[in-house]
Coordinates of C-alpha atoms and ligand atoms in Angstrom, one line a residue:
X25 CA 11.0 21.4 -10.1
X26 CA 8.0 20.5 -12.3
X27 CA 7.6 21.5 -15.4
X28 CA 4.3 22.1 -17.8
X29 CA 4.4 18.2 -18.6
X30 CA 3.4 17.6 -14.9
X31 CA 0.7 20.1 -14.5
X32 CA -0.8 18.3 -17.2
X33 CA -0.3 14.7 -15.9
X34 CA -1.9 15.9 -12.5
X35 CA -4.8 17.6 -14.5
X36 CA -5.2 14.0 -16.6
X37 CA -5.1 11.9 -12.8
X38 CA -7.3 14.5 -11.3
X39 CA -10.2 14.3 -13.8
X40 CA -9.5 10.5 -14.2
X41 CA -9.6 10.3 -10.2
X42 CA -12.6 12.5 -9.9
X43 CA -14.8 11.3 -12.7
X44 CA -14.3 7.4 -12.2
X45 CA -12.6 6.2 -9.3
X46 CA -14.7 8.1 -6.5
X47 CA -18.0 7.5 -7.8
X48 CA -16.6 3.8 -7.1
X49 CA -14.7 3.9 -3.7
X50 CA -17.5 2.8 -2.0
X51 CA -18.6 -0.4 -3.9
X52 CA -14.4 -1.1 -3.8
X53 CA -14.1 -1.2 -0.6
X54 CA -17.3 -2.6 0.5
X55 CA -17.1 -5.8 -2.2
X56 CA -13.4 -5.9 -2.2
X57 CA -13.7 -6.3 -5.7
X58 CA -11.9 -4.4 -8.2
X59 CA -14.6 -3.8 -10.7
X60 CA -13.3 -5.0 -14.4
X61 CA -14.5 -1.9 -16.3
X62 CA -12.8 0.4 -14.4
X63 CA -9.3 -1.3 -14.4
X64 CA -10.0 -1.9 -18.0
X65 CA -10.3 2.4 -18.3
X66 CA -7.1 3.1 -16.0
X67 CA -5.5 0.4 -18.5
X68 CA -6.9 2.9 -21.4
X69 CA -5.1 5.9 -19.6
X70 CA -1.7 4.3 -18.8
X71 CA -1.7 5.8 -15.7
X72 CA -0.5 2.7 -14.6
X73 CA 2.7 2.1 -16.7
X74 CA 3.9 5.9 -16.6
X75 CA 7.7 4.8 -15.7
X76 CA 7.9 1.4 -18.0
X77 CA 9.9 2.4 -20.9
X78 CA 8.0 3.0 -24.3
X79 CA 10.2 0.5 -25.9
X80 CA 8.3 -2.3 -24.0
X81 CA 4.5 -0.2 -24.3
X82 CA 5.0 2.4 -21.4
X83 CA 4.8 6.1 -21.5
X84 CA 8.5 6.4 -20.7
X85 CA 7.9 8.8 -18.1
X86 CA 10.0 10.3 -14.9
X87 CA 9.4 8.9 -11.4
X88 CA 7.7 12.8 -10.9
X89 CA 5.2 12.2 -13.1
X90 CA 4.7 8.7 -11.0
X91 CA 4.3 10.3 -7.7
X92 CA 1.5 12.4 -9.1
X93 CA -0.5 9.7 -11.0
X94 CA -0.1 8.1 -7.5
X95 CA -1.1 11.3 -4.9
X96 CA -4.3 11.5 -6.9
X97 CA -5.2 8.5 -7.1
X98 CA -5.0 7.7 -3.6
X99 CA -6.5 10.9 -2.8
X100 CA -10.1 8.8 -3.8
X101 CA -9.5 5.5 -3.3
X102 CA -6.0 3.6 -1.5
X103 CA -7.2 0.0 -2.7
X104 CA -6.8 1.7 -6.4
X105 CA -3.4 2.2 -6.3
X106 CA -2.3 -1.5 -6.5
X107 CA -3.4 -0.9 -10.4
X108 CA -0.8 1.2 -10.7
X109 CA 1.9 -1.3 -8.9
X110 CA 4.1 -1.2 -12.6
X111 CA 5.3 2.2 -11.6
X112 CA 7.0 0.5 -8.5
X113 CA 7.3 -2.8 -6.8
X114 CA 6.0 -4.9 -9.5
X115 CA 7.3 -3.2 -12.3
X116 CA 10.7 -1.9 -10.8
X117 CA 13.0 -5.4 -10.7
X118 CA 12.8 -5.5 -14.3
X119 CA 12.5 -1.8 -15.5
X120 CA 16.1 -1.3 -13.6
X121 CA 17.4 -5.1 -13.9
X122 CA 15.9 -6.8 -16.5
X123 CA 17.3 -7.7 -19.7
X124 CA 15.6 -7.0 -23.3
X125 CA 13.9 -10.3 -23.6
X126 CA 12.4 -10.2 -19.8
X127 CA 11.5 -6.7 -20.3
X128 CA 9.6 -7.9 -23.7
X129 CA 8.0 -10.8 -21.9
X130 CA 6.8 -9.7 -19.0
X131 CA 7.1 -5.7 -18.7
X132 CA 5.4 -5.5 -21.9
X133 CA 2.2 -7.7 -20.8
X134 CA 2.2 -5.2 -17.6
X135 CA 1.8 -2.4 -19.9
X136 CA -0.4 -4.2 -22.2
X137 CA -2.7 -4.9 -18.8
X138 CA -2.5 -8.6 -19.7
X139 CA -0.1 -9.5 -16.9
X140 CA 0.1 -8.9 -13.4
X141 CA 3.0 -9.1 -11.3
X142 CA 4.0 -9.1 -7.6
X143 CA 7.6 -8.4 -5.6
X144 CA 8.1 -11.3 -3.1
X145 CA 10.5 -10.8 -0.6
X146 CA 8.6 -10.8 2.6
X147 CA 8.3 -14.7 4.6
X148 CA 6.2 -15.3 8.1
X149 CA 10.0 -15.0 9.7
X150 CA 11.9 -12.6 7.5
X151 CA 9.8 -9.2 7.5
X152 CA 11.4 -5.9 8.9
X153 CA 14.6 -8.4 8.8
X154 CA 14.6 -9.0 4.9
X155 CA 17.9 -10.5 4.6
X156 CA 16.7 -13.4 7.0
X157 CA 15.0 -15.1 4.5
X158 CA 14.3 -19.2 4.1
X159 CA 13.5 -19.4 0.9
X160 CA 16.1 -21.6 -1.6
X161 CA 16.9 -21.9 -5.2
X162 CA 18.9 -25.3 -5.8
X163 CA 20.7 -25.2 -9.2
X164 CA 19.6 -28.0 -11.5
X165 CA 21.3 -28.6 -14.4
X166 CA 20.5 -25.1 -16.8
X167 CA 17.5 -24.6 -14.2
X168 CA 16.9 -23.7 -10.7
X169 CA 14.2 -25.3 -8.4
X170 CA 12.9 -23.1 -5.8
X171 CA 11.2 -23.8 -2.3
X172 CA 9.8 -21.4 -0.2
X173 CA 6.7 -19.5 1.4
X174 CA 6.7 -15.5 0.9
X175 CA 3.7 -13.7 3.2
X176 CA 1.6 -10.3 2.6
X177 CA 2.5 -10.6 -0.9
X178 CA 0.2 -7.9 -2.8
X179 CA -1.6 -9.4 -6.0
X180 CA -0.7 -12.6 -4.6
X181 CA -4.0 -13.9 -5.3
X182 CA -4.2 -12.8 -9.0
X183 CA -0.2 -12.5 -9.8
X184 CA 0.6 -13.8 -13.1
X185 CA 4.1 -13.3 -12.2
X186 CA 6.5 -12.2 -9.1
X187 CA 10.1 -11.5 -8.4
X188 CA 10.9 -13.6 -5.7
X189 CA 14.1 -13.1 -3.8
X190 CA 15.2 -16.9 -2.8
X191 CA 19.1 -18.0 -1.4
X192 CA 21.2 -19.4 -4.0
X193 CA 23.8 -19.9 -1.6
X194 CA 22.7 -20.8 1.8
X195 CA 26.2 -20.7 2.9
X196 CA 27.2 -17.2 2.1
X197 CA 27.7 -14.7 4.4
X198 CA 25.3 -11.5 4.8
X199 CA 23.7 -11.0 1.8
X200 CA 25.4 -11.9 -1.2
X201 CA 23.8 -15.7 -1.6
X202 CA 20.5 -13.7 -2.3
X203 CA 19.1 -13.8 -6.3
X204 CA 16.6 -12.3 -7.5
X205 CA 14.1 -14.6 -10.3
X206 CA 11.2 -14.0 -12.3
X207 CA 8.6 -17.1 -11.2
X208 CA 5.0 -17.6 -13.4
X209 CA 2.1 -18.8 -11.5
X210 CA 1.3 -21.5 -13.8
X211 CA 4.0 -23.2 -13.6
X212 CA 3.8 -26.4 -11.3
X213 CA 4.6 -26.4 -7.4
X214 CA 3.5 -22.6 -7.9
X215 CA 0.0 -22.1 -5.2
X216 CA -1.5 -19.5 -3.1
X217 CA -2.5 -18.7 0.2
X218 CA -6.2 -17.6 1.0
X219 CA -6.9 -14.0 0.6
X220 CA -6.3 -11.8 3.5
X221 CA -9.3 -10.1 4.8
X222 CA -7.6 -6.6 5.7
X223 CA -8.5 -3.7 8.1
X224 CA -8.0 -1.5 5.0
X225 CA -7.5 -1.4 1.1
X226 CA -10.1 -3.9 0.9
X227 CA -10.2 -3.5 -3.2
X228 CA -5.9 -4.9 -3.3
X229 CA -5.7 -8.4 -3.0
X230 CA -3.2 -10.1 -0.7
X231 CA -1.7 -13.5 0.2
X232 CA 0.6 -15.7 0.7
X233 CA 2.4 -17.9 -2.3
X234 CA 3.8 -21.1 -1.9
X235 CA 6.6 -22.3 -4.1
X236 CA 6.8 -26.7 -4.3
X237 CA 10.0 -27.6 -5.6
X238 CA 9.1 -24.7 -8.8
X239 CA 11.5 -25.5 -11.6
X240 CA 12.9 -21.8 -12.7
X241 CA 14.5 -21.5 -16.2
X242 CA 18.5 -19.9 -15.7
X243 CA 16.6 -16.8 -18.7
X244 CA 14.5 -16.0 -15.3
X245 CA 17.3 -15.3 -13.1
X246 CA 17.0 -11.5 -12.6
X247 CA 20.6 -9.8 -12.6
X248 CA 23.2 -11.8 -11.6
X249 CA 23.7 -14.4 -8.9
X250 CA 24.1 -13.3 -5.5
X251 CA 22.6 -9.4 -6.4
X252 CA 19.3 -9.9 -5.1
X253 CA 19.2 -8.1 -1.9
X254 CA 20.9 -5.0 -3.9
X255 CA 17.9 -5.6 -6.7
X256 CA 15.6 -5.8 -3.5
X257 CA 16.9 -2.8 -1.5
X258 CA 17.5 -0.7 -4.8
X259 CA 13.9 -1.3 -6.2
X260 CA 12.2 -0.7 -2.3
X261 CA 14.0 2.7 -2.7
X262 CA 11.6 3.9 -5.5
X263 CA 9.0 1.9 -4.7
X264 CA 9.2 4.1 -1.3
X265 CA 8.6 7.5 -2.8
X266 CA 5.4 5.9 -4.5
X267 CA 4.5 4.4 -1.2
X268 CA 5.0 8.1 0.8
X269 CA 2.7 9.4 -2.6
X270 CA 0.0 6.9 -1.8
X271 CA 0.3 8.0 2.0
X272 CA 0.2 12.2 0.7
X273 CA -3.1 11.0 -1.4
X274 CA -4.9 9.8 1.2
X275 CA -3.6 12.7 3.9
X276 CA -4.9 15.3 1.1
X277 CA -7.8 13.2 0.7
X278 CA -9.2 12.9 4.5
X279 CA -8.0 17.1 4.7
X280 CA -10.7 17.7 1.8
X281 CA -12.9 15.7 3.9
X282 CA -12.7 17.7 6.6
X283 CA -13.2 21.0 4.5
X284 CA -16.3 19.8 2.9
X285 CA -17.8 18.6 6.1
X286 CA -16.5 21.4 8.5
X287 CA -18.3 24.5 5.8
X288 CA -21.9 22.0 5.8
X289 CA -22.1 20.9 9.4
X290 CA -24.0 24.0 11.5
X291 CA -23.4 23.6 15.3
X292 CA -24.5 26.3 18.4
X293 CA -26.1 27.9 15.3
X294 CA -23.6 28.2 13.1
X295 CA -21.1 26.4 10.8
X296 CA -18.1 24.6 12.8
X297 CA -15.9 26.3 10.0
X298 CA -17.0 30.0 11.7
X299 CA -14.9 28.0 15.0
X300 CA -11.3 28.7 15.6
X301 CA -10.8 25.2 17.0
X302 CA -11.5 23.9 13.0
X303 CA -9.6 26.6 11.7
X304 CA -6.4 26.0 13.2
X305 CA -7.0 22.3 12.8
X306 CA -7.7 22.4 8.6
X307 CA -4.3 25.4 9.0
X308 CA -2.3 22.3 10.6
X309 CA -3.4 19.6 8.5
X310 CA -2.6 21.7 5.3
X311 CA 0.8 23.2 6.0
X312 CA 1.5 19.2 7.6
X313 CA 0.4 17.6 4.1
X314 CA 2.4 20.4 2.0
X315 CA 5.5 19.5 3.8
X316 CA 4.8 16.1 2.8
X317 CA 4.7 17.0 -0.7
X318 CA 8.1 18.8 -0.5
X319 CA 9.8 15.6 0.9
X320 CA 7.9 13.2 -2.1
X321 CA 8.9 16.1 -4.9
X322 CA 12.3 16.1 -3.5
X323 CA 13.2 12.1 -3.2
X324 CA 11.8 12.2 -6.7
X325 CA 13.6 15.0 -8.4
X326 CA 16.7 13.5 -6.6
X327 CA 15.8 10.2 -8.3
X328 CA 15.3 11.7 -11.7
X329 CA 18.3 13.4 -11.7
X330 CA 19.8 10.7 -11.2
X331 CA 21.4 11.3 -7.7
X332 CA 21.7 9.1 -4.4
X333 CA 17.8 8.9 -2.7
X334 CA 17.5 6.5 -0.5
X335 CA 17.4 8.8 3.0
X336 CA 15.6 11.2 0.8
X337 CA 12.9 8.7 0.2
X338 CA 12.7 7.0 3.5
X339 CA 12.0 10.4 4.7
X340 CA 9.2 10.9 2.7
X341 CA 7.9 7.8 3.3
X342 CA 8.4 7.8 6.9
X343 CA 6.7 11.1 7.2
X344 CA 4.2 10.5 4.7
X345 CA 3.3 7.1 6.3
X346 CA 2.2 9.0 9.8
X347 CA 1.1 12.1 8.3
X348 CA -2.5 10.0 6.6
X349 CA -2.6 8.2 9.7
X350 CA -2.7 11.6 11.5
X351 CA -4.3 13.9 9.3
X352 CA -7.2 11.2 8.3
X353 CA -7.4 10.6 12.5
X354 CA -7.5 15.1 12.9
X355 CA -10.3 14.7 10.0
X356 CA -12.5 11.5 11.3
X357 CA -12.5 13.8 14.7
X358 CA -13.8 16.8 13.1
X359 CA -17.1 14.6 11.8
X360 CA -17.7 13.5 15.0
X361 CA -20.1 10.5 14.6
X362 CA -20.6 11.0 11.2
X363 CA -16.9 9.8 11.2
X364 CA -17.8 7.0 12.3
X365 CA -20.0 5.4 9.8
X366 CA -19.6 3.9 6.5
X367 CA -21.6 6.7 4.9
X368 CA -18.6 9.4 5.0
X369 CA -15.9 8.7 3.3
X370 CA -13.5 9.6 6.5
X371 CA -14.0 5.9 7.5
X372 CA -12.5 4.3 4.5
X373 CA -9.6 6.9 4.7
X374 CA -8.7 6.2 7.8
X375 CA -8.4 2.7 7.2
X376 CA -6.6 2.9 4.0
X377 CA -4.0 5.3 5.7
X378 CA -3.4 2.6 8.5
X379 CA -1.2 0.1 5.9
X380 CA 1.1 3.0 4.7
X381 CA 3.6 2.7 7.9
X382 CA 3.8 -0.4 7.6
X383 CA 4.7 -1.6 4.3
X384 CA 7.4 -1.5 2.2
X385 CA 9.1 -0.8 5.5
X386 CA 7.9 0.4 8.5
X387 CA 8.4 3.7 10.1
X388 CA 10.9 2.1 12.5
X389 CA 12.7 0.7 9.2
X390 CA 12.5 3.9 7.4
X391 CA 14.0 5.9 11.0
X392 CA 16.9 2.7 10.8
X393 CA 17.9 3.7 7.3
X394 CA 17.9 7.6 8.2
X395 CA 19.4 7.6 11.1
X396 CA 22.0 5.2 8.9
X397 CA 22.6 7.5 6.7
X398 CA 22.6 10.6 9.1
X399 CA 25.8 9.3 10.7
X400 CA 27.7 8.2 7.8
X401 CA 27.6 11.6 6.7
X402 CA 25.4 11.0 3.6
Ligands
LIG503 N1 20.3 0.1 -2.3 C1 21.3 -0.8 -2.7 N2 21.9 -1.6 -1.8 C2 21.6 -1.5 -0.5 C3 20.6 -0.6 0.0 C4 20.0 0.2 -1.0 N3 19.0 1.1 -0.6 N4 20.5 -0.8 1.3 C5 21.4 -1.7 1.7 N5 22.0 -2.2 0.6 C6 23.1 -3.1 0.5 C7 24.2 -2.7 1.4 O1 25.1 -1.8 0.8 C8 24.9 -4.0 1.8 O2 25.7 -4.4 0.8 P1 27.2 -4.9 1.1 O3 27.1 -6.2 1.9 O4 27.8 -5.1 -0.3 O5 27.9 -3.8 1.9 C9 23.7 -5.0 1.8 O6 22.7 -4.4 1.1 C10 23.2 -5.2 3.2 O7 22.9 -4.0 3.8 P2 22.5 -3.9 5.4 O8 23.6 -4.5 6.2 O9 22.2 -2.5 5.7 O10 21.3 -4.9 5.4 P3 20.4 -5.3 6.7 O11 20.2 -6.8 6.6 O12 20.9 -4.7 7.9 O13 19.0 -4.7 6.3 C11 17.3 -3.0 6.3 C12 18.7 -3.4 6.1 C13 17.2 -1.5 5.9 C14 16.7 -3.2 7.7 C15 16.5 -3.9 5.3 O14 16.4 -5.2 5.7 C16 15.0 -3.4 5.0 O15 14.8 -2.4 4.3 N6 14.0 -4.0 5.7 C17 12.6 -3.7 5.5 C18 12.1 -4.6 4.5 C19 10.9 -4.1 3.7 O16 10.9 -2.9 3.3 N7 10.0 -4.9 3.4 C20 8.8 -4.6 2.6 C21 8.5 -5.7 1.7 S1 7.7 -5.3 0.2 C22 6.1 -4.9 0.6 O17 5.8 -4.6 1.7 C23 5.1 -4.9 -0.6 C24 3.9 -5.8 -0.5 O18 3.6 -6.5 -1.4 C25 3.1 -5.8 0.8

């Protein structure tokens, strides 16, 4: 399934991870700052545009080579992985639904690290229930105006862009009087919500964004009218296998935790590695975070081969969303009270882990679109 192309791209995001993100975890997640110079490196190593075409400044590469960047990146630091949001949710509407010139406008500026974009679909009454949306777009003239309030939106406060999924048709039934547009945050009526002050990722900035009668030019309108919720379901499918990455990261991270700390910490005279209650935890926790790798490896090789992936991908994410919060949980336990204090990194992990079943669908979702799937025979 990989070839040598990937064992050089996990080498490359290994170092990169190793050398200058963890020294900086810490300071992330205590300041909830991300610092300038480092996003200004992770620019440098285009990590962070690995699937935007190299047409529009990206490296043009396959959704594998994605979930890696993503796995070890997360792996030292979860708030560091909205830098690399291009790959998925705020690259994705216009890598697979843009046209040339919004692909040259804004996909380019991603790449470039000049622009930063968000995917707003999410509203204080339409969460799990996407579809259930309040937000409108009213056609005026060549131009539509667009009212609205989208919640939990990540980047939200430093977006320079989002795709926001508003009802073109408030009349339609189901889903088809959803549309997708491309909405600049300078443009008037266009505010934002405070930031959030999270239990986790600290470093990834959230809010709400408030949209006052926003005039949107008809070149904005992503895809056609009425194919939102298809642009929004379609572009959550990928988005999910980087979102089950991040979640593998962070379970591989907490596991090496529990390695290093398990081989220093002497107990009743002796290392609490030398215990069999340790060893069969760390044997439990590794084979649980492989078979999360095989279910991220698999939804992405089924996406770059250009097969159906949606249950494949709500697996993964469904399993890799518990497996952090277990395996960073198994790993906190095995410090004890060192756990327990900001001093180990455990503590961060554990907190990062806790956002991964929950967004971009919860576990409950992912189990709905499974289970879905399961009995249609698919
Ligand atoms: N790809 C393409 N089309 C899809 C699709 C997919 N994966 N899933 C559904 N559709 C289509 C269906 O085919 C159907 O089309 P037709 O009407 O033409 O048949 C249409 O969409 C409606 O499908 P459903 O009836 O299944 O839709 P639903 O309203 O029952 O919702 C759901 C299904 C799976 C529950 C969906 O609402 C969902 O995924 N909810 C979770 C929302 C979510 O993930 N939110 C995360 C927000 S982003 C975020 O968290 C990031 C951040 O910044 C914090």
């Amino acid at each position: 399934m990989f070839e040598k192309k990937h064992e050089m791209i996990r080498k490359l995001a290994r170092e990169f991870a190793e050398n200058e993100i963890a020294p900086r975890a810490q300071e992330i997640d205590k300041t909830g700052e991300y610092p300038a110079d480092l996003r200004e490196k992770l620019i440098k190593s285009k990590f962070h545009c690995v699937t935007i075409p190299e047409e529009y400044g990206g490296c043009g590469g396959d959704y594998k080579s994605a979930a890696i960047v993503t796995e070890e990146i997360a792996a030292k630091c979860g708030s560091s992985v909205t830098q690399i949001m291009p790959n998925s949710l705020s690259g994705g509407p216009l890598i697979y639904f843009g046209n040339h010139e919004q692909k040259k406008k804004y996909l380019q500026g991603m790449a470039e690290g000049s622009l930063i974009g968000a995917f707003g679909i999410t509203e204080p009454g339409a969460g799990s229930d996407a579809s259930s949306i309040d937000t409108v777009a009213e056609k005026d003239g060549d131009d539509y105006i667009l009212n609205g309030r989208k919640c939990f939106i990540t980047n939200g406060p430093i977006c320079d862009f989002i795709t926001v999924f508003a009802k073109t048709d408030t009349k339609a039934k189901g889903v088809s009087g959803i549309s997708a547009f491309i909405v600049e945050a300078d443009w008037n009526g266009f505010s934002r919500g405070k930031n959030e002050d999270k239990l986790g990722i600290k470093g990834s900035k959230t809010s709400d964004i408030i949209l006052e009668n926003v005039r949107v030019p008809k070149e904005n309108l992503l895809g056609r009218e009425g194919q939102g919720f298809k642009i929004c379901m379609g572009v959550l499918d990928s988005g999910r296998i980087t979102v089950a990455s991040q979640g593998l990261g962070l379970a591989q991270g907490a596991l090496d935790e529990a390695v290093k700390f398990t081989k220093e910490r002497i107990q009743f005279g002796k290392s609490i590695a030398k215990f069999q209650n340790t060893q069969f935890e760390i044997a439990d926790m590794a084979t649980k975070v492989q078979c999360g790798r095989h279910l991220v490896f698999n939804a992405a090789h089924m996406k770059d081969s250009g097969r159906s992936y949606t249950k494949e991908a709500a697996m993964a994410k469904y399993y890799c969303g518990e497996l952090c919060n277990e395996i960073s949980y198994r790993s906190l336990q095995l410090h004890g009270g060192y756990g327990f204090i900001k001093d180990y990194d455990i503590e961060r992990i554990y907190r990062d882990s806790r956002i991964v079943s929950i967004y971009e669908g919860t576990s409950e979702i992912q189990k709905l679109v499974i289970s879905g799937m399961v009995y249609a025979g698919k």
